Amino acid sequence: MLLAIDTGNTNTVFAVFDDEGHIRGEWRASSDVNRTADESGIWLSQLLSLAGLERSSITAAIIASVVPATVFSSRALCRRYFNCQPLVVGTAEVDIGIKVLLDRPEEIGADRLVNAVAAYHEYGGPKIVVDFGTATTFDVIDAEGSYLGGTIAPGINLSLAALHRTAAQLPRVAVGRPERVIGKTTVQAMRSGIFWGYVGLIEGMVERIRDELGAQAGVIATGGLAPLFTECCPVLEHVDLHLTLKGLLEVYRRNVHR
């Protein structure tokens, strides 16, 4: 079985795929650069046991990280607890299978690359991937599956935290769909501004990307808050919460079978 590790700025996802490509277990932890390989190994071993999975059944691993300081401990985790040398997306020896048409391809986050791989493999191209993470990203794949670039905006929770932190009279509020656009209280106004403001961001960015691309690219949403926006954003045609993990599986298969 394959252990896939997706380290984002906020959370790290650990997932186990069986030989048929089905997810047998999936767990989240905070992305803590101070967490040691042994701490992660003990924690993950217990979760595997609770899921009825043997640690010895994992024979391969792949890592995608946007937090470089965590890669060393993730490598050590794979070697020490699963006796395997992991593939690391973004290193020279790993072939992701698509062209990256950027001026500085080394700057692109590993999560955005594997999202592009999964989007093209699962849905074809051209496609726009909207990822609701710590940042809200829009990534563009052309009809041939090449990664063209994208945009990065502050994430929803990040924006809410910034409002609360820097404005003395604005409280901390939860993300949710308000019934009205015009808020009658401060909390209602904040919730409306965040939610409907992001709806406007999504719709406006997709329209502008399509215009610049010259194609009616389909749109895939991923990230924890994606389902919240699909009900009122018809441009979000597909929701795939496992898109990044699927991309890691596809990259692993490509490199093992090449």
Short mmCIF file of C-alpha atoms in Angstrom, two decimals:
data_model
loop_
_atom_site.label_atom_id
_atom_site.label_comp_id
_atom_site.label_asym_id
_atom_site.label_seq_id
_atom_site.Cartn_x
_atom_site.Cartn_y
_atom_site.Cartn_z
CA MET A 1 0.00 0.00 0.00
CA LEU A 2 0.98 3.63 -0.55
CA LEU A 3 1.30 6.33 2.10
CA ALA A 4 0.61 9.80 0.67
CA ILE A 5 1.58 12.85 2.72
CA ASP A 6 0.22 16.27 1.71
CA THR A 7 1.67 19.03 3.89
CA GLY A 8 -0.07 22.38 3.57
CA ASN A 9 0.54 25.61 5.44
CA THR A 10 -2.13 24.78 8.02
CA ASN A 11 -2.72 21.02 7.99
CA THR A 12 -0.95 17.85 6.90
CA VAL A 13 -3.04 15.04 5.42
CA PHE A 14 -1.87 11.43 5.67
CA ALA A 15 -3.68 8.94 3.43
CA VAL A 16 -3.21 5.25 2.69
CA PHE A 17 -4.08 3.87 -0.75
CA ASP A 18 -4.50 0.17 -1.45
CA ASP A 19 -3.21 -1.45 -4.64
CA GLU A 20 -6.45 -0.64 -6.49
CA GLY A 21 -6.14 3.07 -5.70
CA HIS A 22 -8.85 3.19 -3.02
CA ILE A 23 -8.30 5.30 0.11
CA ARG A 24 -8.21 2.98 3.11
CA GLY A 25 -7.52 5.64 5.69
CA GLU A 26 -7.15 9.41 5.90
CA TRP A 27 -6.05 11.57 8.85
CA ARG A 28 -5.14 15.21 9.49
CA ALA A 29 -2.63 16.88 11.78
CA SER A 30 -1.45 20.45 12.15
CA SER A 31 1.61 21.31 10.04
CA ASP A 32 4.09 21.76 12.87
CA VAL A 33 7.71 22.19 11.78
CA ASN A 34 8.83 21.18 15.28
CA ARG A 35 7.08 17.80 15.23
CA THR A 36 9.63 15.01 15.02
CA ALA A 37 9.49 11.90 12.84
CA ASP A 38 9.05 9.78 15.98
CA GLU A 39 6.08 11.85 17.18
CA SER A 40 4.39 11.52 13.78
CA GLY A 41 5.31 7.83 13.58
CA ILE A 42 3.77 6.92 16.94
CA TRP A 43 0.62 8.94 16.22
CA LEU A 44 0.20 7.49 12.73
CA SER A 45 0.91 3.92 13.88
CA GLN A 46 -1.94 4.16 16.39
CA LEU A 47 -4.35 5.50 13.77
CA LEU A 48 -3.39 2.76 11.33
CA SER A 49 -4.08 0.18 14.02
CA LEU A 50 -7.48 1.68 14.80
CA ALA A 51 -8.33 1.48 11.08
CA GLY A 52 -7.35 -2.19 10.97
CA LEU A 53 -4.24 -1.53 8.88
CA GLU A 54 -0.84 -3.05 9.47
CA ARG A 55 2.16 -0.71 9.41
CA SER A 56 4.10 -3.37 7.53
CA SER A 57 1.54 -3.31 4.69
CA ILE A 58 2.77 0.14 3.61
CA THR A 59 5.60 -0.40 1.14
CA ALA A 60 5.87 2.99 -0.60
CA ALA A 61 5.36 6.69 0.12
CA ILE A 62 5.07 10.01 -1.67
CA ILE A 63 5.28 13.52 -0.22
CA ALA A 64 4.05 16.91 -1.40
CA SER A 65 4.89 19.81 0.90
CA VAL A 66 4.61 23.58 0.72
CA VAL A 67 6.46 23.83 4.04
CA PRO A 68 10.08 22.94 3.20
CA ALA A 69 11.09 22.62 6.86
CA THR A 70 8.81 19.56 7.26
CA VAL A 71 10.27 17.52 4.41
CA PHE A 72 13.23 16.20 6.41
CA SER A 73 11.03 14.79 9.19
CA SER A 74 8.54 13.38 6.67
CA ARG A 75 11.35 11.57 4.86
CA ALA A 76 12.63 10.23 8.18
CA LEU A 77 9.11 9.08 9.11
CA CYS A 78 8.84 7.04 5.90
CA ARG A 79 12.27 5.48 6.26
CA ARG A 80 12.10 4.74 10.00
CA TYR A 81 8.52 3.57 10.40
CA PHE A 82 7.66 2.21 6.95
CA ASN A 83 11.08 1.13 5.68
CA CYS A 84 10.71 2.95 2.35
CA GLN A 85 12.38 5.83 0.55
CA PRO A 86 9.61 8.34 -0.34
CA LEU A 87 9.20 10.20 -3.59
CA VAL A 88 9.12 13.97 -3.03
CA VAL A 89 7.20 16.07 -5.54
CA GLY A 90 9.31 18.96 -6.79
CA THR A 91 12.63 17.13 -6.74
CA ALA A 92 14.48 16.52 -9.99
CA GLU A 93 14.04 12.74 -9.93
CA VAL A 94 10.23 12.87 -9.77
CA ASP A 95 8.38 13.16 -13.08
CA ILE A 96 4.93 14.71 -12.63
CA GLY A 97 3.95 13.97 -16.22
CA ILE A 98 2.84 17.44 -17.31
CA LYS A 99 4.64 20.47 -18.69
CA VAL A 100 4.99 23.46 -16.36
CA LEU A 101 4.94 26.55 -18.57
CA LEU A 102 6.17 29.11 -16.03
CA ASP A 103 9.03 31.60 -16.04
CA ARG A 104 10.28 30.15 -12.73
CA PRO A 105 8.80 26.64 -12.39
CA GLU A 106 10.80 25.95 -9.23
CA GLU A 107 8.62 28.47 -7.36
CA ILE A 108 5.32 26.64 -7.83
CA GLY A 109 3.92 24.83 -4.79
CA ALA A 110 3.86 21.04 -4.90
CA ASP A 111 0.16 20.98 -3.98
CA ARG A 112 -0.74 23.10 -7.01
CA LEU A 113 1.25 20.81 -9.30
CA VAL A 114 -0.40 17.61 -8.06
CA ASN A 115 -3.81 19.30 -8.25
CA ALA A 116 -3.10 20.03 -11.91
CA VAL A 117 -2.01 16.45 -12.50
CA ALA A 118 -5.18 15.08 -10.90
CA ALA A 119 -7.47 17.56 -12.65
CA TYR A 120 -6.18 16.62 -16.10
CA HIS A 121 -6.07 12.89 -15.34
CA GLU A 122 -9.58 12.80 -13.87
CA TYR A 123 -11.41 15.44 -15.92
CA GLY A 124 -9.28 16.36 -18.96
CA GLY A 125 -8.52 19.91 -20.07
CA PRO A 126 -8.74 22.81 -20.22
CA LYS A 127 -9.53 23.18 -16.53
CA ILE A 128 -9.36 25.69 -13.70
CA VAL A 129 -8.74 24.32 -10.21
CA VAL A 130 -9.98 26.46 -7.32
CA ASP A 131 -8.43 25.35 -4.03
CA PHE A 132 -9.91 26.75 -0.80
CA GLY A 133 -6.91 26.41 1.50
CA THR A 134 -4.85 28.78 3.62
CA ALA A 135 -4.71 30.72 0.37
CA THR A 136 -7.42 30.57 -2.28
CA THR A 137 -5.67 29.55 -5.48
CA PHE A 138 -6.77 29.36 -9.10
CA ASP A 139 -4.66 27.07 -11.29
CA VAL A 140 -5.02 26.73 -15.04
CA ILE A 141 -4.42 23.63 -17.19
CA ASP A 142 -4.70 23.79 -20.98
CA ALA A 143 -6.23 21.23 -23.36
CA GLU A 144 -2.94 19.30 -23.55
CA GLY A 145 -2.59 19.10 -19.77
CA SER A 146 0.16 21.72 -19.45
CA TYR A 147 0.20 23.88 -16.32
CA LEU A 148 -0.09 27.51 -17.41
CA GLY A 149 -0.02 29.32 -14.07
CA GLY A 150 -2.71 30.87 -11.92
CA THR A 151 -3.52 33.31 -9.16
CA ILE A 152 -3.18 33.37 -5.37
CA ALA A 153 -5.57 35.25 -3.06
CA PRO A 154 -5.80 35.29 0.75
CA GLY A 155 -7.78 32.35 2.11
CA ILE A 156 -11.16 32.86 3.72
CA ASN A 157 -10.14 32.01 7.28
CA LEU A 158 -6.96 34.05 6.86
CA SER A 159 -9.04 37.06 5.82
CA LEU A 160 -11.37 36.66 8.78
CA ALA A 161 -8.45 36.39 11.20
CA ALA A 162 -6.86 39.51 9.72
CA LEU A 163 -10.09 41.49 10.14
CA HIS A 164 -10.41 40.43 13.76
CA ARG A 165 -6.73 41.05 14.52
CA THR A 166 -6.35 44.47 12.94
CA ALA A 167 -9.76 46.08 13.51
CA ALA A 168 -10.46 46.72 17.19
CA GLN A 169 -14.27 46.60 16.94
CA LEU A 170 -14.62 43.59 14.65
CA PRO A 171 -15.20 40.25 16.39
CA ARG A 172 -14.15 36.79 15.25
CA VAL A 173 -16.93 35.20 13.18
CA ALA A 174 -17.50 31.82 11.56
CA VAL A 175 -17.70 31.31 7.81
CA GLY A 176 -21.23 30.60 6.60
CA ARG A 177 -23.76 31.55 3.96
CA PRO A 178 -25.85 34.50 5.20
CA GLU A 179 -29.47 34.80 4.12
CA ARG A 180 -29.08 38.46 3.16
CA VAL A 181 -26.33 40.42 1.46
CA ILE A 182 -27.08 43.61 3.43
CA GLY A 183 -26.12 42.95 7.04
CA LYS A 184 -28.07 44.64 9.85
CA THR A 185 -25.40 44.04 12.49
CA THR A 186 -21.61 44.05 12.47
CA VAL A 187 -21.45 40.25 12.55
CA GLN A 188 -23.98 39.96 9.71
CA ALA A 189 -22.04 42.51 7.68
CA MET A 190 -18.76 40.66 8.21
CA ARG A 191 -20.23 37.27 7.31
CA SER A 192 -21.84 38.75 4.20
CA GLY A 193 -18.67 40.52 3.13
CA ILE A 194 -16.56 37.41 3.49
CA PHE A 195 -19.01 34.95 1.93
CA TRP A 196 -20.49 37.00 -0.90
CA GLY A 197 -17.18 38.75 -1.43
CA TYR A 198 -15.56 35.37 -2.12
CA VAL A 199 -18.44 34.40 -4.39
CA GLY A 200 -17.67 37.55 -6.38
CA LEU A 201 -13.97 36.69 -6.34
CA ILE A 202 -14.61 33.17 -7.64
CA GLU A 203 -17.01 34.22 -10.38
CA GLY A 204 -14.93 37.20 -11.45
CA MET A 205 -11.64 35.31 -11.55
CA VAL A 206 -13.09 32.38 -13.48
CA GLU A 207 -14.59 34.75 -16.06
CA ARG A 208 -11.32 36.65 -16.48
CA ILE A 209 -9.25 33.47 -16.73
CA ARG A 210 -11.58 32.05 -19.37
CA ASP A 211 -11.39 35.30 -21.35
CA GLU A 212 -7.59 35.33 -21.20
CA LEU A 213 -7.36 31.63 -22.01
CA GLY A 214 -9.80 31.96 -24.90
CA ALA A 215 -11.59 28.76 -23.88
CA GLN A 216 -14.57 27.75 -21.76
CA ALA A 217 -12.45 25.89 -19.22
CA GLY A 218 -14.28 23.70 -16.74
CA VAL A 219 -13.88 24.42 -13.04
CA ILE A 220 -13.01 21.99 -10.24
CA ALA A 221 -13.22 23.03 -6.58
CA THR A 222 -11.24 21.41 -3.79
CA GLY A 223 -10.33 22.21 -0.19
CA GLY A 224 -12.41 21.99 2.96
CA LEU A 225 -14.68 24.98 2.25
CA ALA A 226 -15.41 24.04 -1.37
CA PRO A 227 -18.85 22.48 -0.64
CA LEU A 228 -19.99 25.71 1.04
CA PHE A 229 -19.63 27.67 -2.19
CA THR A 230 -20.85 25.19 -4.79
CA GLU A 231 -24.52 25.76 -3.90
CA CYS A 232 -24.39 29.39 -4.95
CA CYS A 233 -21.53 29.34 -7.48
CA PRO A 234 -22.68 27.54 -10.63
CA VAL A 235 -19.22 28.08 -12.16
CA LEU A 236 -17.89 25.46 -9.70
CA GLU A 237 -18.85 22.47 -11.81
CA HIS A 238 -17.16 19.71 -9.80
CA VAL A 239 -16.19 19.33 -6.15
CA ASP A 240 -13.36 16.88 -5.50
CA LEU A 241 -12.13 16.97 -1.92
CA HIS A 242 -9.53 14.29 -2.66
CA LEU A 243 -8.04 16.01 -5.69
CA THR A 244 -4.57 16.52 -4.16
CA LEU A 245 -4.39 12.95 -2.90
CA LYS A 246 -5.47 11.65 -6.32
CA GLY A 247 -2.69 13.72 -7.86
CA LEU A 248 -0.15 12.17 -5.50
CA LEU A 249 -1.37 8.69 -6.42
CA GLU A 250 -1.10 9.47 -10.14
CA VAL A 251 2.43 10.90 -9.78
CA TYR A 252 3.49 7.83 -7.80
CA ARG A 253 2.11 5.46 -10.42
CA ARG A 254 3.79 7.38 -13.23
CA ASN A 255 7.19 7.18 -11.55
CA VAL A 256 6.92 3.55 -10.49
CA HIS A 257 5.81 2.34 -13.93
CA ARG A 258 8.03 4.50 -16.15
#
